[in-house]
Amino acid sequence: MTGTVDPADCGVRWCEEAGEHWTHRLYLASMVVAAGRWSLGVNIARPGDEATTVELTAMPRRGAPVMVQMATGEAIQVAEAIPEAVGRIHRRIGRDDT
């Protein structure tokens, strides 16, 4: 896609990207993690004409972001693994969240 000025001009109805872009994105969540050293985002993304994916974006305070695009099945596995990890920490290690 080239020459887009406003997200409303993008041909992909759900896309929230502005300006020129190749990857279409819908931004779902963004949070500060790791004591403020990182920002973590969860998006729906479709690079060009490829399949629509779940995208995790990790951005350090300084440096380039890292983006990981996953198929929906892979994203489900990650979504299931996180509560499992938290549960194990609470059960086996203790409830110290710091």
mmCIF file with all atom_site columns, N, CA and C in Angstrom, residues 19-82:
data_model
loop_
_atom_site.group_PDB
_atom_site.id
_atom_site.type_symbol
_atom_site.label_atom_id
_atom_site.label_alt_id
_atom_site.label_comp_id
_atom_site.label_asym_id
_atom_site.label_entity_id
_atom_site.label_seq_id
_atom_site.pdbx_PDB_ins_code
_atom_site.Cartn_x
_atom_site.Cartn_y
_atom_site.Cartn_z
_atom_site.occupancy
_atom_site.B_iso_or_equiv
_atom_site.pdbx_formal_charge
_atom_site.auth_seq_id
_atom_site.auth_comp_id
_atom_site.auth_asym_id
_atom_site.auth_atom_id
_atom_site.pdbx_PDB_model_num
ATOM 1   N N  . GLY A 1 19 ? -0.509 6.713   7.137  1.00 0.00 ? 19 GLY A N  1
ATOM 2   C CA . GLY A 1 19 ? 0.649  6.925   6.277  1.00 0.00 ? 19 GLY A CA 1
ATOM 3   C C  . GLY A 1 19 ? 0.900  5.718   5.387  1.00 0.00 ? 19 GLY A C  1
ATOM 4   N N  . GLU A 1 20 ? 2.021  5.767   4.688  1.00 0.00 ? 20 GLU A N  1
ATOM 5   C CA . GLU A 1 20 ? 2.394  4.646   3.822  1.00 0.00 ? 20 GLU A CA 1
ATOM 6   C C  . GLU A 1 20 ? 2.666  3.423   4.664  1.00 0.00 ? 20 GLU A C  1
ATOM 7   N N  . HIS A 1 21 ? 2.102  2.290   4.283  1.00 0.00 ? 21 HIS A N  1
ATOM 8   C CA . HIS A 1 21 ? 2.379  1.063   5.024  1.00 0.00 ? 21 HIS A CA 1
ATOM 9   C C  . HIS A 1 21 ? 2.142  -0.154  4.157  1.00 0.00 ? 21 HIS A C  1
ATOM 10  N N  . TRP A 1 22 ? 2.878  -1.192  4.469  1.00 0.00 ? 22 TRP A N  1
ATOM 11  C CA . TRP A 1 22 ? 2.747  -2.473  3.782  1.00 0.00 ? 22 TRP A CA 1
ATOM 12  C C  . TRP A 1 22 ? 2.010  -3.456  4.679  1.00 0.00 ? 22 TRP A C  1
ATOM 13  N N  . THR A 1 23 ? 2.266  -3.379  5.995  1.00 0.00 ? 23 THR A N  1
ATOM 14  C CA . THR A 1 23 ? 1.595  -4.264  6.945  1.00 0.00 ? 23 THR A CA 1
ATOM 15  C C  . THR A 1 23 ? 0.405  -3.544  7.545  1.00 0.00 ? 23 THR A C  1
ATOM 16  N N  . HIS A 1 24 ? -0.752 -4.167  7.460  1.00 0.00 ? 24 HIS A N  1
ATOM 17  C CA . HIS A 1 24 ? -1.976 -3.628  8.042  1.00 0.00 ? 24 HIS A CA 1
ATOM 18  C C  . HIS A 1 24 ? -2.034 -4.085  9.497  1.00 0.00 ? 24 HIS A C  1
ATOM 19  N N  . ARG A 1 25 ? -2.404 -3.178  10.419 1.00 0.00 ? 25 ARG A N  1
ATOM 20  C CA . ARG A 1 25 ? -2.440 -3.526  11.838 1.00 0.00 ? 25 ARG A CA 1
ATOM 21  C C  . ARG A 1 25 ? -3.688 -2.973  12.521 1.00 0.00 ? 25 ARG A C  1
ATOM 22  N N  . LEU A 1 26 ? -4.186 -3.775  13.450 1.00 0.00 ? 26 LEU A N  1
ATOM 23  C CA . LEU A 1 26 ? -5.215 -3.357  14.394 1.00 0.00 ? 26 LEU A CA 1
ATOM 24  C C  . LEU A 1 26 ? -4.576 -3.495  15.762 1.00 0.00 ? 26 LEU A C  1
ATOM 25  N N  . TYR A 1 27 ? -4.438 -2.386  16.473 1.00 0.00 ? 27 TYR A N  1
ATOM 26  C CA . TYR A 1 27 ? -3.754 -2.363  17.768 1.00 0.00 ? 27 TYR A CA 1
ATOM 27  C C  . TYR A 1 27 ? -4.745 -2.741  18.871 1.00 0.00 ? 27 TYR A C  1
ATOM 28  N N  . LEU A 1 28 ? -4.431 -3.804  19.614 1.00 0.00 ? 28 LEU A N  1
ATOM 29  C CA . LEU A 1 28 ? -5.348 -4.319  20.627 1.00 0.00 ? 28 LEU A CA 1
ATOM 30  C C  . LEU A 1 28 ? -4.935 -3.965  22.043 1.00 0.00 ? 28 LEU A C  1
ATOM 31  N N  . ALA A 1 29 ? -3.654 -4.088  22.359 1.00 0.00 ? 29 ALA A N  1
ATOM 32  C CA . ALA A 1 29 ? -3.202 -3.830  23.727 1.00 0.00 ? 29 ALA A CA 1
ATOM 33  C C  . ALA A 1 29 ? -1.752 -3.383  23.706 1.00 0.00 ? 29 ALA A C  1
ATOM 34  N N  . SER A 1 30 ? -1.415 -2.554  24.661 1.00 0.00 ? 30 SER A N  1
ATOM 35  C CA . SER A 1 30 ? -0.040 -2.110  24.835 1.00 0.00 ? 30 SER A CA 1
ATOM 36  C C  . SER A 1 30 ? 0.187  -1.931  26.327 1.00 0.00 ? 30 SER A C  1
ATOM 37  N N  . MET A 1 31 ? 1.305  -2.457  26.816 1.00 0.00 ? 31 MET A N  1
ATOM 38  C CA . MET A 1 31 ? 1.586  -2.337  28.239 1.00 0.00 ? 31 MET A CA 1
ATOM 39  C C  . MET A 1 31 ? 3.076  -2.145  28.470 1.00 0.00 ? 31 MET A C  1
ATOM 40  N N  . VAL A 1 32 ? 3.397  -1.465  29.541 1.00 0.00 ? 32 VAL A N  1
ATOM 41  C CA . VAL A 1 32 ? 4.784  -1.288  29.950 1.00 0.00 ? 32 VAL A CA 1
ATOM 42  C C  . VAL A 1 32 ? 5.135  -2.471  30.841 1.00 0.00 ? 32 VAL A C  1
ATOM 43  N N  . VAL A 1 33 ? 6.281  -3.102  30.556 1.00 0.00 ? 33 VAL A N  1
ATOM 44  C CA . VAL A 1 33 ? 6.707  -4.291  31.297 1.00 0.00 ? 33 VAL A CA 1
ATOM 45  C C  . VAL A 1 33 ? 8.176  -4.154  31.692 1.00 0.00 ? 33 VAL A C  1
ATOM 46  N N  . ALA A 1 34 ? 8.648  -5.117  32.475 1.00 0.00 ? 34 ALA A N  1
ATOM 47  C CA . ALA A 1 34 ? 10.053 -5.188  32.884 1.00 0.00 ? 34 ALA A CA 1
ATOM 48  C C  . ALA A 1 34 ? 10.506 -3.890  33.534 1.00 0.00 ? 34 ALA A C  1
ATOM 49  N N  . ALA A 1 35 ? 9.745  -3.471  34.545 1.00 0.00 ? 35 ALA A N  1
ATOM 50  C CA . ALA A 1 35 ? 10.067 -2.264  35.324 1.00 0.00 ? 35 ALA A CA 1
ATOM 51  C C  . ALA A 1 35 ? 10.244 -1.037  34.431 1.00 0.00 ? 35 ALA A C  1
ATOM 52  N N  . GLY A 1 36 ? 9.423  -0.944  33.390 1.00 0.00 ? 36 GLY A N  1
ATOM 53  C CA . GLY A 1 36 ? 9.441  0.224   32.520 1.00 0.00 ? 36 GLY A CA 1
ATOM 54  C C  . GLY A 1 36 ? 10.509 0.193   31.438 1.00 0.00 ? 36 GLY A C  1
ATOM 55  N N  . ARG A 1 37 ? 11.235 -0.904  31.341 1.00 0.00 ? 37 ARG A N  1
ATOM 56  C CA . ARG A 1 37 ? 12.304 -0.974  30.332 1.00 0.00 ? 37 ARG A CA 1
ATOM 57  C C  . ARG A 1 37 ? 11.793 -1.396  28.958 1.00 0.00 ? 37 ARG A C  1
ATOM 58  N N  . TRP A 1 38 ? 10.617 -1.988  28.880 1.00 0.00 ? 38 TRP A N  1
ATOM 59  C CA . TRP A 1 38 ? 10.060 -2.478  27.624 1.00 0.00 ? 38 TRP A CA 1
ATOM 60  C C  . TRP A 1 38 ? 8.589  -2.093  27.510 1.00 0.00 ? 38 TRP A C  1
ATOM 61  N N  . SER A 1 39 ? 8.124  -2.024  26.288 1.00 0.00 ? 39 SER A N  1
ATOM 62  C CA . SER A 1 39 ? 6.709  -1.904  25.988 1.00 0.00 ? 39 SER A CA 1
ATOM 63  C C  . SER A 1 39 ? 6.345  -3.133  25.164 1.00 0.00 ? 39 SER A C  1
ATOM 64  N N  . LEU A 1 40 ? 5.238  -3.760  25.512 1.00 0.00 ? 40 LEU A N  1
ATOM 65  C CA . LEU A 1 40 ? 4.797  -4.965  24.818 1.00 0.00 ? 40 LEU A CA 1
ATOM 66  C C  . LEU A 1 40 ? 3.429  -4.691  24.208 1.00 0.00 ? 40 LEU A C  1
ATOM 67  N N  . GLY A 1 41 ? 3.283  -4.981  22.928 1.00 0.00 ? 41 GLY A N  1
ATOM 68  C CA . GLY A 1 41 ? 2.026  -4.750  22.243 1.00 0.00 ? 41 GLY A CA 1
ATOM 69  C C  . GLY A 1 41 ? 1.476  -6.027  21.646 1.00 0.00 ? 41 GLY A C  1
ATOM 70  N N  . VAL A 1 42 ? 0.149  -6.096  21.538 1.00 0.00 ? 42 VAL A N  1
ATOM 71  C CA . VAL A 1 42 ? -0.533 -7.211  20.896 1.00 0.00 ? 42 VAL A CA 1
ATOM 72  C C  . VAL A 1 42 ? -1.393 -6.619  19.792 1.00 0.00 ? 42 VAL A C  1
ATOM 73  N N  . ASN A 1 43 ? -1.195 -7.115  18.585 1.00 0.00 ? 43 ASN A N  1
ATOM 74  C CA . ASN A 1 43 ? -1.885 -6.575  17.421 1.00 0.00 ? 43 ASN A CA 1
ATOM 75  C C  . ASN A 1 43 ? -2.412 -7.702  16.539 1.00 0.00 ? 43 ASN A C  1
ATOM 76  N N  . ILE A 1 44 ? -3.341 -7.345  15.680 1.00 0.00 ? 44 ILE A N  1
ATOM 77  C CA . ILE A 1 44 ? -3.692 -8.197  14.547 1.00 0.00 ? 44 ILE A CA 1
ATOM 78  C C  . ILE A 1 44 ? -2.940 -7.582  13.368 1.00 0.00 ? 44 ILE A C  1
ATOM 79  N N  . ALA A 1 45 ? -2.257 -8.403  12.594 1.00 0.00 ? 45 ALA A N  1
ATOM 80  C CA . ALA A 1 45 ? -1.444 -7.873  11.498 1.00 0.00 ? 45 ALA A CA 1
ATOM 81  C C  . ALA A 1 45 ? -1.627 -8.704  10.235 1.00 0.00 ? 45 ALA A C  1
ATOM 82  N N  . ARG A 1 46 ? -1.564 -8.013  9.120  1.00 0.00 ? 46 ARG A N  1
ATOM 83  C CA . ARG A 1 46 ? -1.568 -8.701  7.828  1.00 0.00 ? 46 ARG A CA 1
ATOM 84  C C  . ARG A 1 46 ? -0.541 -8.022  6.932  1.00 0.00 ? 46 ARG A C  1
ATOM 85  N N  . PRO A 1 47 ? 0.607  -8.690  6.767  1.00 0.00 ? 47 PRO A N  1
ATOM 86  C CA . PRO A 1 47 ? 1.642  -8.126  5.888  1.00 0.00 ? 47 PRO A CA 1
ATOM 87  C C  . PRO A 1 47 ? 1.251  -8.294  4.423  1.00 0.00 ? 47 PRO A C  1
ATOM 88  N N  . GLY A 1 48 ? 1.005  -7.197  3.760  1.00 0.00 ? 48 GLY A N  1
ATOM 89  C CA . GLY A 1 48 ? 0.658  -7.247  2.338  1.00 0.00 ? 48 GLY A CA 1
ATOM 90  C C  . GLY A 1 48 ? -0.540 -8.128  2.069  1.00 0.00 ? 48 GLY A C  1
ATOM 91  N N  . ASP A 1 49 ? -0.346 -9.100  1.187  1.00 0.00 ? 49 ASP A N  1
ATOM 92  C CA . ASP A 1 49 ? -1.422 -10.021 0.836  1.00 0.00 ? 49 ASP A CA 1
ATOM 93  C C  . ASP A 1 49 ? -1.313 -11.351 1.569  1.00 0.00 ? 49 ASP A C  1
ATOM 94  N N  . GLU A 1 50 ? -0.441 -11.419 2.579  1.00 0.00 ? 50 GLU A N  1
ATOM 95  C CA . GLU A 1 50 ? -0.241 -12.667 3.320  1.00 0.00 ? 50 GLU A CA 1
ATOM 96  C C  . GLU A 1 50 ? -1.393 -12.906 4.295  1.00 0.00 ? 50 GLU A C  1
ATOM 97  N N  . ALA A 1 51 ? -1.329 -14.019 5.003  1.00 0.00 ? 51 ALA A N  1
ATOM 98  C CA . ALA A 1 51 ? -2.375 -14.379 5.968  1.00 0.00 ? 51 ALA A CA 1
ATOM 99  C C  . ALA A 1 51 ? -2.369 -13.405 7.144  1.00 0.00 ? 51 ALA A C  1
ATOM 100 N N  . THR A 1 52 ? -3.535 -13.207 7.730  1.00 0.00 ? 52 THR A N  1
ATOM 101 C CA . THR A 1 52 ? -3.664 -12.365 8.914  1.00 0.00 ? 52 THR A CA 1
ATOM 102 C C  . THR A 1 52 ? -3.127 -13.135 10.112 1.00 0.00 ? 52 THR A C  1
ATOM 103 N N  . THR A 1 53 ? -2.343 -12.442 10.954 1.00 0.00 ? 53 THR A N  1
ATOM 104 C CA . THR A 1 53 ? -1.666 -13.078 12.081 1.00 0.00 ? 53 THR A CA 1
ATOM 105 C C  . THR A 1 53 ? -1.906 -12.308 13.371 1.00 0.00 ? 53 THR A C  1
ATOM 106 N N  . VAL A 1 54 ? -1.512 -12.927 14.476 1.00 0.00 ? 54 VAL A N  1
ATOM 107 C CA . VAL A 1 54 ? -1.411 -12.234 15.760 1.00 0.00 ? 54 VAL A CA 1
ATOM 108 C C  . VAL A 1 54 ? 0.039  -11.780 15.856 1.00 0.00 ? 54 VAL A C  1
ATOM 109 N N  . GLU A 1 55 ? 0.242  -10.537 16.206 1.00 0.00 ? 55 GLU A N  1
ATOM 110 C CA . GLU A 1 55 ? 1.600  -9.981  16.260 1.00 0.00 ? 55 GLU A CA 1
ATOM 111 C C  . GLU A 1 55 ? 1.904  -9.499  17.669 1.00 0.00 ? 55 GLU A C  1
ATOM 112 N N  . LEU A 1 56 ? 3.034  -9.939  18.198 1.00 0.00 ? 56 LEU A N  1
ATOM 113 C CA . LEU A 1 56 ? 3.564  -9.406  19.448 1.00 0.00 ? 56 LEU A CA 1
ATOM 114 C C  . LEU A 1 56 ? 4.683  -8.449  19.077 1.00 0.00 ? 56 LEU A C  1
ATOM 115 N N  . THR A 1 57 ? 4.663  -7.264  19.658 1.00 0.00 ? 57 THR A N  1
ATOM 116 C CA . THR A 1 57 ? 5.707  -6.279  19.419 1.00 0.00 ? 57 THR A CA 1
ATOM 117 C C  . THR A 1 57 ? 6.355  -5.954  20.754 1.00 0.00 ? 57 THR A C  1
ATOM 118 N N  . ALA A 1 58 ? 7.660  -6.173  20.834 1.00 0.00 ? 58 ALA A N  1
ATOM 119 C CA . ALA A 1 58 ? 8.420  -5.831  22.034 1.00 0.00 ? 58 ALA A CA 1
ATOM 120 C C  . ALA A 1 58 ? 9.349  -4.679  21.680 1.00 0.00 ? 58 ALA A C  1
ATOM 121 N N  . MET A 1 59 ? 9.191  -3.562  22.411 1.00 0.00 ? 59 MET A N  1
ATOM 122 C CA . MET A 1 59 ? 10.001 -2.383  22.125 1.00 0.00 ? 59 MET A CA 1
ATOM 123 C C  . MET A 1 59 ? 10.775 -1.985  23.375 1.00 0.00 ? 59 MET A C  1
ATOM 124 N N  . PRO A 1 60 ? 12.111 -2.040  23.286 1.00 0.00 ? 60 PRO A N  1
ATOM 125 C CA . PRO A 1 60 ? 12.911 -1.574  24.414 1.00 0.00 ? 60 PRO A CA 1
ATOM 126 C C  . PRO A 1 60 ? 12.854 -0.051  24.504 1.00 0.00 ? 60 PRO A C  1
ATOM 127 N N  . ARG A 1 61 ? 13.207 0.468   25.664 1.00 0.00 ? 61 ARG A N  1
ATOM 128 C CA . ARG A 1 61 ? 13.220 1.920   25.834 1.00 0.00 ? 61 ARG A CA 1
ATOM 129 C C  . ARG A 1 61 ? 14.133 2.557   24.789 1.00 0.00 ? 61 ARG A C  1
ATOM 130 N N  . ARG A 1 62 ? 15.254 1.900   24.537 1.00 0.00 ? 62 ARG A N  1
ATOM 131 C CA . ARG A 1 62 ? 16.188 2.351   23.502 1.00 0.00 ? 62 ARG A CA 1
ATOM 132 C C  . ARG A 1 62 ? 16.468 1.166   22.590 1.00 0.00 ? 62 ARG A C  1
ATOM 133 N N  . GLY A 1 63 ? 16.387 1.387   21.310 1.00 0.00 ? 63 GLY A N  1
ATOM 134 C CA . GLY A 1 63 ? 16.673 0.309   20.376 1.00 0.00 ? 63 GLY A CA 1
ATOM 135 C C  . GLY A 1 63 ? 15.498 0.010   19.476 1.00 0.00 ? 63 GLY A C  1
ATOM 136 N N  . ALA A 1 64 ? 15.709 -0.948  18.615 1.00 0.00 ? 64 ALA A N  1
ATOM 137 C CA . ALA A 1 64 ? 14.710 -1.303  17.611 1.00 0.00 ? 64 ALA A CA 1
ATOM 138 C C  . ALA A 1 64 ? 13.678 -2.284  18.175 1.00 0.00 ? 64 ALA A C  1
ATOM 139 N N  . PRO A 1 65 ? 12.432 -2.168  17.753 1.00 0.00 ? 65 PRO A N  1
ATOM 140 C CA . PRO A 1 65 ? 11.415 -3.124  18.194 1.00 0.00 ? 65 PRO A CA 1
ATOM 141 C C  . PRO A 1 65 ? 11.620 -4.491  17.548 1.00 0.00 ? 65 PRO A C  1
ATOM 142 N N  . VAL A 1 66 ? 11.101 -5.502  18.216 1.00 0.00 ? 66 VAL A N  1
ATOM 143 C CA . VAL A 1 66 ? 11.104 -6.863  17.683 1.00 0.00 ? 66 VAL A CA 1
ATOM 144 C C  . VAL A 1 66 ? 9.647  -7.262  17.515 1.00 0.00 ? 66 VAL A C  1
ATOM 145 N N  . MET A 1 67 ? 9.310  -7.721  16.319 1.00 0.00 ? 67 MET A N  1
ATOM 146 C CA . MET A 1 67 ? 7.933  -8.122  16.028 1.00 0.00 ? 67 MET A CA 1
ATOM 147 C C  . MET A 1 67 ? 7.908  -9.599  15.682 1.00 0.00 ? 67 MET A C  1
ATOM 148 N N  . VAL A 1 68 ? 6.992  -10.320 16.322 1.00 0.00 ? 68 VAL A N  1
ATOM 149 C CA . VAL A 1 68 ? 6.828  -11.749 16.063 1.00 0.00 ? 68 VAL A CA 1
ATOM 150 C C  . VAL A 1 68 ? 5.397  -11.961 15.611 1.00 0.00 ? 68 VAL A C  1
ATOM 151 N N  . GLN A 1 69 ? 5.243  -12.491 14.414 1.00 0.00 ? 69 GLN A N  1
ATOM 152 C CA . GLN A 1 69 ? 3.913  -12.773 13.888 1.00 0.00 ? 69 GLN A CA 1
ATOM 153 C C  . GLN A 1 69 ? 3.652  -14.268 13.995 1.00 0.00 ? 69 GLN A C  1
ATOM 154 N N  . MET A 1 70 ? 2.463  -14.609 14.506 1.00 0.00 ? 70 MET A N  1
ATOM 155 C CA . MET A 1 70 ? 2.106  -15.998 14.758 1.00 0.00 ? 70 MET A CA 1
ATOM 156 C C  . MET A 1 70 ? 0.766  -16.329 14.119 1.00 0.00 ? 70 MET A C  1
ATOM 157 N N  . ALA A 1 71 ? 0.655  -17.554 13.661 1.00 0.00 ? 71 ALA A N  1
ATOM 158 C CA . ALA A 1 71 ? -0.639 -18.059 13.222 1.00 0.00 ? 71 ALA A CA 1
ATOM 159 C C  . ALA A 1 71 ? -1.547 -18.155 14.451 1.00 0.00 ? 71 ALA A C  1
ATOM 160 N N  . THR A 1 72 ? -2.843 -18.224 14.240 1.00 0.00 ? 72 THR A N  1
ATOM 161 C CA . THR A 1 72 ? -3.760 -18.238 15.382 1.00 0.00 ? 72 THR A CA 1
ATOM 162 C C  . THR A 1 72 ? -3.521 -19.424 16.308 1.00 0.00 ? 72 THR A C  1
ATOM 163 N N  . GLY A 1 73 ? -3.212 -20.580 15.762 1.00 0.00 ? 73 GLY A N  1
ATOM 164 C CA . GLY A 1 73 ? -2.928 -21.748 16.600 1.00 0.00 ? 73 GLY A CA 1
ATOM 165 C C  . GLY A 1 73 ? -1.712 -21.536 17.482 1.00 0.00 ? 73 GLY A C  1
ATOM 166 N N  . GLU A 1 74 ? -0.690 -20.912 16.944 1.00 0.00 ? 74 GLU A N  1
ATOM 167 C CA . GLU A 1 74 ? 0.511  -20.611 17.725 1.00 0.00 ? 74 GLU A CA 1
ATOM 168 C C  . GLU A 1 74 ? 0.195  -19.595 18.822 1.00 0.00 ? 74 GLU A C  1
ATOM 169 N N  . ALA A 1 75 ? -0.623 -18.597 18.486 1.00 0.00 ? 75 ALA A N  1
ATOM 170 C CA . ALA A 1 75 ? -0.999 -17.584 19.476 1.00 0.00 ? 75 ALA A CA 1
ATOM 171 C C  . ALA A 1 75 ? -1.802 -18.207 20.621 1.00 0.00 ? 75 ALA A C  1
ATOM 172 N N  . ILE A 1 76 ? -2.645 -19.174 20.300 1.00 0.00 ? 76 ILE A N  1
ATOM 173 C CA . ILE A 1 76 ? -3.401 -19.871 21.344 1.00 0.00 ? 76 ILE A CA 1
ATOM 174 C C  . ILE A 1 76 ? -2.458 -20.602 22.277 1.00 0.00 ? 76 ILE A C  1
ATOM 175 N N  . GLN A 1 77 ? -1.419 -21.230 21.735 1.00 0.00 ? 77 GLN A N  1
ATOM 176 C CA . GLN A 1 77 ? -0.443 -21.919 22.581 1.00 0.00 ? 77 GLN A CA 1
ATOM 177 C C  . GLN A 1 77 ? 0.263  -20.947 23.523 1.00 0.00 ? 77 GLN A C  1
ATOM 178 N N  . VAL A 1 78 ? 0.629  -19.776 23.017 1.00 0.00 ? 78 VAL A N  1
ATOM 179 C CA . VAL A 1 78 ? 1.272  -18.761 23.861 1.00 0.00 ? 78 VAL A CA 1
ATOM 180 C C  . VAL A 1 78 ? 0.291  -18.283 24.929 1.00 0.00 ? 78 VAL A C  1
ATOM 181 N N  . ALA A 1 79 ? -0.947 -18.041 24.527 1.00 0.00 ? 79 ALA A N  1
ATOM 182 C CA . ALA A 1 79 ? -1.966 -17.573 25.474 1.00 0.00 ? 79 ALA A CA 1
ATOM 183 C C  . ALA A 1 79 ? -2.208 -18.591 26.583 1.00 0.00 ? 79 ALA A C  1
ATOM 184 N N  . GLU A 1 80 ? -2.130 -19.862 26.268 1.00 0.00 ? 80 GLU A N  1
ATOM 185 C CA . GLU A 1 80 ? -2.312 -20.905 27.285 1.00 0.00 ? 80 GLU A CA 1
ATOM 186 C C  . GLU A 1 80 ? -1.074 -21.060 28.159 1.00 0.00 ? 80 GLU A C  1
ATOM 187 N N  . ALA A 1 81 ? 0.103  -20.832 27.598 1.00 0.00 ? 81 ALA A N  1
ATOM 188 C CA . ALA A 1 81 ? 1.350  -21.013 28.347 1.00 0.00 ? 81 ALA A CA 1
ATOM 189 C C  . ALA A 1 81 ? 1.564  -19.928 29.400 1.00 0.00 ? 81 ALA A C  1
ATOM 190 N N  . ILE A 1 82 ? 1.119  -18.722 29.161 1.00 0.00 ? 82 ILE A N  1
ATOM 191 C CA . ILE A 1 82 ? 1.362  -17.631 30.108 1.00 0.00 ? 82 ILE A CA 1
ATOM 192 C C  . ILE A 1 82 ? 0.651  -17.868 31.443 1.00 0.00 ? 82 ILE A C  1
#
